[in-house]
Coordinates of C-alpha atoms in Angstrom, one line a residue:
M254 CA -0.1 0.0 -0.1
T255 CA 1.4 3.2 -1.1
F256 CA 1.8 6.1 1.4
L257 CA -1.1 8.1 -0.4
T258 CA -3.5 5.3 -0.3
Y259 CA -2.9 4.5 3.4
T260 CA -3.4 8.4 4.4
M261 CA -6.9 8.2 2.5
F262 CA -7.8 4.9 4.1
L263 CA -7.3 6.6 7.5
C264 CA -9.2 9.5 6.6
L265 CA -12.2 7.8 5.4
A266 CA -12.1 5.6 8.6
S267 CA -12.0 8.6 10.7
M268 CA -15.0 10.4 9.0
A269 CA -17.0 7.1 9.3
F270 CA -16.3 6.9 13.0
S271 CA -17.3 10.4 13.4
C272 CA -20.5 9.9 11.7
Q273 CA -21.5 7.1 13.5
E274 CA -20.7 8.9 16.9
S275 CA -22.8 11.8 15.7
M276 CA -25.8 9.5 14.8
D277 CA -25.5 7.6 18.1
L278 CA -25.7 11.3 19.7
E279 CA -28.6 12.2 17.6
L280 CA -30.4 9.1 18.4
D281 CA -30.0 9.6 22.2
L282 CA -31.5 13.2 21.6
L283 CA -34.7 11.8 19.7
P284 CA -37.8 11.8 21.7
R285 CA -38.9 8.5 23.1
P286 CA -42.4 7.0 23.4
L287 CA -44.2 7.6 26.8
I288 CA -44.3 4.3 28.8
I289 CA -47.0 3.8 31.3
E290 CA -45.1 1.8 34.2
Y291 CA -46.3 -1.7 34.8
P292 CA -50.1 -1.0 34.0
E293 CA -50.9 -4.6 34.7
T294 CA -49.3 -4.6 38.1
R295 CA -51.0 -1.7 39.0
L296 CA -54.4 -2.7 38.0
K297 CA -53.6 -6.0 39.9
N298 CA -52.5 -3.9 43.0
M299 CA -55.7 -1.9 42.8
T300 CA -58.0 -5.0 42.5
E301 CA -56.2 -6.6 45.6
E302 CA -56.6 -3.4 47.6
L303 CA -60.3 -3.3 46.8
T304 CA -60.7 -7.0 47.7
M305 CA -58.9 -6.1 51.0
Q306 CA -61.2 -3.0 51.7
C307 CA -64.3 -5.2 51.0
T308 CA -63.2 -8.0 53.0
S309 CA -62.6 -5.5 55.8
W310 CA -65.9 -4.1 55.3
R311 CA -67.5 -7.5 55.6
V312 CA -65.6 -8.6 58.7
A313 CA -67.1 -5.2 60.3
V314 CA -70.4 -6.3 59.3
E315 CA -70.3 -9.9 60.6
S316 CA -68.6 -8.5 64.1
N317 CA -71.5 -6.2 64.4
N318 CA -69.1 -3.1 64.2
L319 CA -70.8 -1.4 61.3
N320 CA -74.6 -0.7 61.7
P321 CA -77.1 0.3 60.8
W322 CA -76.5 0.1 57.0
K323 CA -79.1 -0.1 54.1
M324 CA -77.1 -1.7 51.3
I325 CA -73.9 -3.0 50.4
P326 CA -71.1 -0.4 49.0
I327 CA -71.3 0.1 45.3
E328 CA -67.7 -0.9 44.7
C329 CA -68.3 -4.3 46.6
A330 CA -71.1 -5.6 44.5
D331 CA -68.7 -8.0 42.6
Y332 CA -66.9 -8.9 45.8
V333 CA -70.3 -9.8 47.6
E334 CA -71.6 -11.7 44.5
E335 CA -68.3 -13.8 44.2
Y336 CA -68.4 -14.4 48.1
M337 CA -72.2 -15.4 48.0
S338 CA -71.9 -17.6 44.9
G339 CA -68.6 -19.1 45.6
P340 CA -67.4 -21.8 48.0
A341 CA -66.3 -19.3 50.7
Y342 CA -69.8 -18.6 51.9
N343 CA -70.6 -22.2 52.3
F344 CA -67.2 -22.9 54.1
D345 CA -68.4 -20.2 56.6
L346 CA -71.7 -21.8 56.9
E347 CA -70.1 -25.0 57.7
M348 CA -67.8 -23.6 60.3
V349 CA -70.8 -22.3 62.0
S350 CA -72.8 -25.6 61.9
K351 CA -69.7 -27.4 63.0
E352 CA -69.0 -25.4 66.1
A353 CA -72.8 -25.4 67.0
R354 CA -73.2 -29.2 66.8
V355 CA -70.0 -29.5 68.8
Y356 CA -71.7 -27.3 71.4
A357 CA -75.0 -29.1 71.2
K358 CA -73.4 -32.3 71.9
S359 CA -71.6 -30.9 75.1
I360 CA -75.0 -30.2 76.9
E361 CA -76.7 -32.3 79.4
L362 CA -80.4 -32.1 78.7
G363 CA -83.0 -32.0 81.2
D364 CA -85.3 -34.8 81.8
D365 CA -88.3 -32.6 81.1
G366 CA -87.9 -32.2 77.6
M367 CA -87.6 -28.3 77.8
D368 CA -84.4 -27.6 76.4
A369 CA -84.8 -25.6 73.4
W370 CA -83.0 -24.5 70.4
I371 CA -84.2 -21.6 68.1
F372 CA -83.7 -21.0 64.6
D373 CA -84.4 -18.1 62.3
I374 CA -85.5 -19.0 58.9
D375 CA -84.5 -16.6 56.0
E376 CA -80.7 -17.0 55.3
T377 CA -80.4 -19.3 58.3
L378 CA -82.5 -22.5 57.3
L379 CA -83.6 -21.2 53.9
S380 CA -81.6 -19.7 51.3
N381 CA -83.0 -16.6 49.3
L382 CA -80.0 -16.4 46.9
P383 CA -82.2 -16.7 43.7
Y384 CA -83.9 -13.6 44.9
Y385 CA -80.9 -11.5 45.7
S386 CA -79.2 -12.5 42.6
D387 CA -82.0 -10.6 41.0
H388 CA -81.5 -7.6 43.2
G389 CA -77.7 -7.2 43.3
F390 CA -76.7 -9.4 46.1
G391 CA -77.7 -6.4 48.7
L392 CA -76.9 -3.6 46.0
E393 CA -80.7 -2.4 46.4
V394 CA -82.2 -1.3 49.6
F395 CA -84.3 -4.1 51.1
D396 CA -87.8 -4.0 49.8
C397 CA -90.2 -5.9 52.0
V398 CA -93.0 -5.9 49.4
Q399 CA -90.9 -7.6 46.6
F400 CA -89.4 -9.9 49.1
D401 CA -92.9 -11.1 50.3
R402 CA -93.7 -11.7 46.6
W403 CA -90.8 -14.1 46.7
V404 CA -91.5 -15.7 49.8
V405 CA -95.1 -16.6 48.6
E406 CA -93.5 -18.4 45.6
G407 CA -92.1 -20.9 48.3
E408 CA -89.1 -21.6 46.3
A409 CA -86.3 -20.7 48.9
T410 CA -83.7 -23.5 48.8
V411 CA -82.0 -25.5 51.9
I412 CA -78.9 -24.4 53.4
E413 CA -77.2 -27.7 53.9
P414 CA -74.9 -26.8 56.8
S415 CA -77.9 -25.5 58.5
L416 CA -80.0 -28.7 57.8
K417 CA -77.1 -30.8 59.4
L418 CA -77.1 -28.8 62.7
Y419 CA -81.3 -29.1 62.7
E420 CA -81.1 -32.7 62.3
E421 CA -78.4 -33.2 65.1
V422 CA -80.1 -30.8 67.8
S423 CA -83.6 -32.7 67.1
W424 CA -81.9 -36.2 67.5
L425 CA -80.2 -35.1 70.6
G426 CA -83.4 -34.3 72.0
F427 CA -83.9 -30.5 71.7
K428 CA -87.1 -28.8 71.2
I429 CA -86.9 -26.8 68.0
I430 CA -88.5 -23.3 67.9
L431 CA -88.6 -21.5 64.7
L432 CA -88.7 -17.8 65.1
T433 CA -89.2 -15.6 61.9
G434 CA -89.8 -12.1 60.9
R435 CA -92.1 -13.3 58.4
S436 CA -95.8 -12.4 58.9
E437 CA -98.5 -14.9 60.1
D438 CA -100.3 -14.7 56.6
K439 CA -97.0 -16.5 55.1
R440 CA -97.4 -19.7 57.7
N441 CA -98.8 -22.0 55.3
V442 CA -96.2 -21.3 52.5
T443 CA -93.4 -21.3 54.9
V444 CA -94.4 -24.6 56.3
T445 CA -94.5 -26.2 52.8
N446 CA -91.2 -24.4 51.8
L447 CA -89.6 -25.9 55.0
I448 CA -90.9 -29.3 54.5
N449 CA -89.9 -29.4 50.9
A450 CA -86.4 -28.3 52.0
G451 CA -86.1 -31.2 54.5
Y452 CA -87.2 -29.8 57.8
Q453 CA -89.3 -31.8 60.1
N454 CA -90.7 -32.0 63.5
W455 CA -90.4 -28.7 64.9
D456 CA -92.1 -27.8 68.1
K457 CA -93.1 -24.3 67.4
L458 CA -93.3 -21.9 64.3
I459 CA -93.6 -18.2 65.5
L460 CA -94.4 -15.6 63.1
R461 CA -95.1 -11.9 63.3
G462 CA -98.9 -11.4 64.1
D463 CA -100.8 -8.3 63.5
D464 CA -99.7 -6.9 67.1
D465 CA -96.2 -7.2 66.1
Q466 CA -96.3 -5.1 62.9
G467 CA -93.9 -2.0 63.2
K468 CA -91.7 -3.6 65.7
S469 CA -88.0 -3.8 65.2
A470 CA -86.6 -7.3 64.7
I471 CA -84.8 -7.3 68.1
E472 CA -87.8 -6.1 70.0
F473 CA -90.0 -8.6 68.3
K474 CA -87.9 -11.5 68.9
S475 CA -86.8 -10.5 72.6
E476 CA -90.6 -10.6 73.2
K477 CA -91.2 -13.8 71.6
R478 CA -88.2 -15.7 73.5
K479 CA -89.5 -14.1 76.8
E480 CA -92.7 -15.9 76.1
V481 CA -91.2 -19.0 75.3
I482 CA -89.2 -19.0 78.5
E483 CA -92.3 -18.0 80.5
E484 CA -93.7 -21.4 79.0
G485 CA -91.2 -23.3 80.7
Y486 CA -88.5 -23.6 78.0
R487 CA -84.7 -23.3 78.6
I488 CA -83.1 -21.5 75.5
I489 CA -79.9 -23.6 75.2
G490 CA -78.8 -22.4 71.6
N491 CA -80.1 -19.8 68.8
S492 CA -78.9 -19.7 65.4
G493 CA -79.5 -16.5 63.0
D494 CA -78.1 -14.4 60.2
Q495 CA -78.8 -11.2 61.7
W496 CA -77.7 -10.0 65.2
S497 CA -81.4 -8.8 65.6
D498 CA -82.1 -12.7 65.8
L499 CA -79.7 -13.1 68.7
M500 CA -79.3 -9.9 70.7
G501 CA -81.8 -8.0 73.0
T502 CA -83.4 -9.7 76.0
S503 CA -84.1 -13.4 77.0
V504 CA -81.2 -14.5 75.0
A505 CA -80.0 -18.0 74.5
S506 CA -77.2 -19.5 76.4
R507 CA -75.2 -19.5 73.5
S508 CA -75.9 -18.0 70.0
F509 CA -74.5 -18.6 66.7
K510 CA -74.3 -15.9 63.8
L511 CA -74.3 -17.2 60.3
S512 CA -72.8 -15.1 57.5
N513 CA -74.7 -12.6 55.5
P514 CA -73.1 -9.5 54.3
M515 CA -76.3 -8.9 51.9
Y516 CA -78.6 -6.9 54.3
H517 CA -79.2 -5.7 57.8
I518 CA -82.2 -6.1 59.8
P519 CA -82.3 -3.9 63.0

């Protein structure tokens, strides 16, 4: 290679290097597209946070730390529907039934046959989920007129864990008393619905009479429990989905609260 040729090669190489360096610099200065940081992760975290908030709300409901309330939070609609329609709700019912059966078997009953167990009906023995699935699982304010129309159809389904408890306490020798906020004019359809669902041989079915209209659930049920005690019964256990089924006066020796985040009855 001649000196002239070598010199020209060095010049061309230097120009090429300078050109590439300039291009790299210009590329670094070009505007870049805006990238939203981890959109899927952020959405997932938001969903998890909402789930935790709705779980916290449901725990507050079940522990009676949040009352009175008229409807579920709108942002928890999907959460409550998933809970009520999925396995979690049934697991919770099974836990209550199991603990109640253990307690019932631990009791030494008297010889007079006056040891009693009280059951509420709706969302305790019978499930109205078909009705509530049409009403947002509690997203609508409770409408007693619409609900009564559903009751008259007599299509409420059995709550299996409660049927297990019901059969257990009956076999053990407890007198079974059904105490419900349903009105007296629903007696026949209620009896038929209960029998179709598998419930048999209760001792009393107490419904709201004309004189009981307008009373709160806690007032009505307290009065009826008092009457039961005055008849000589000993209320050993009480099962209900509302705190108003269990609290007030003349309460049971032990009460068992079933889960229900769909509605609150004072």
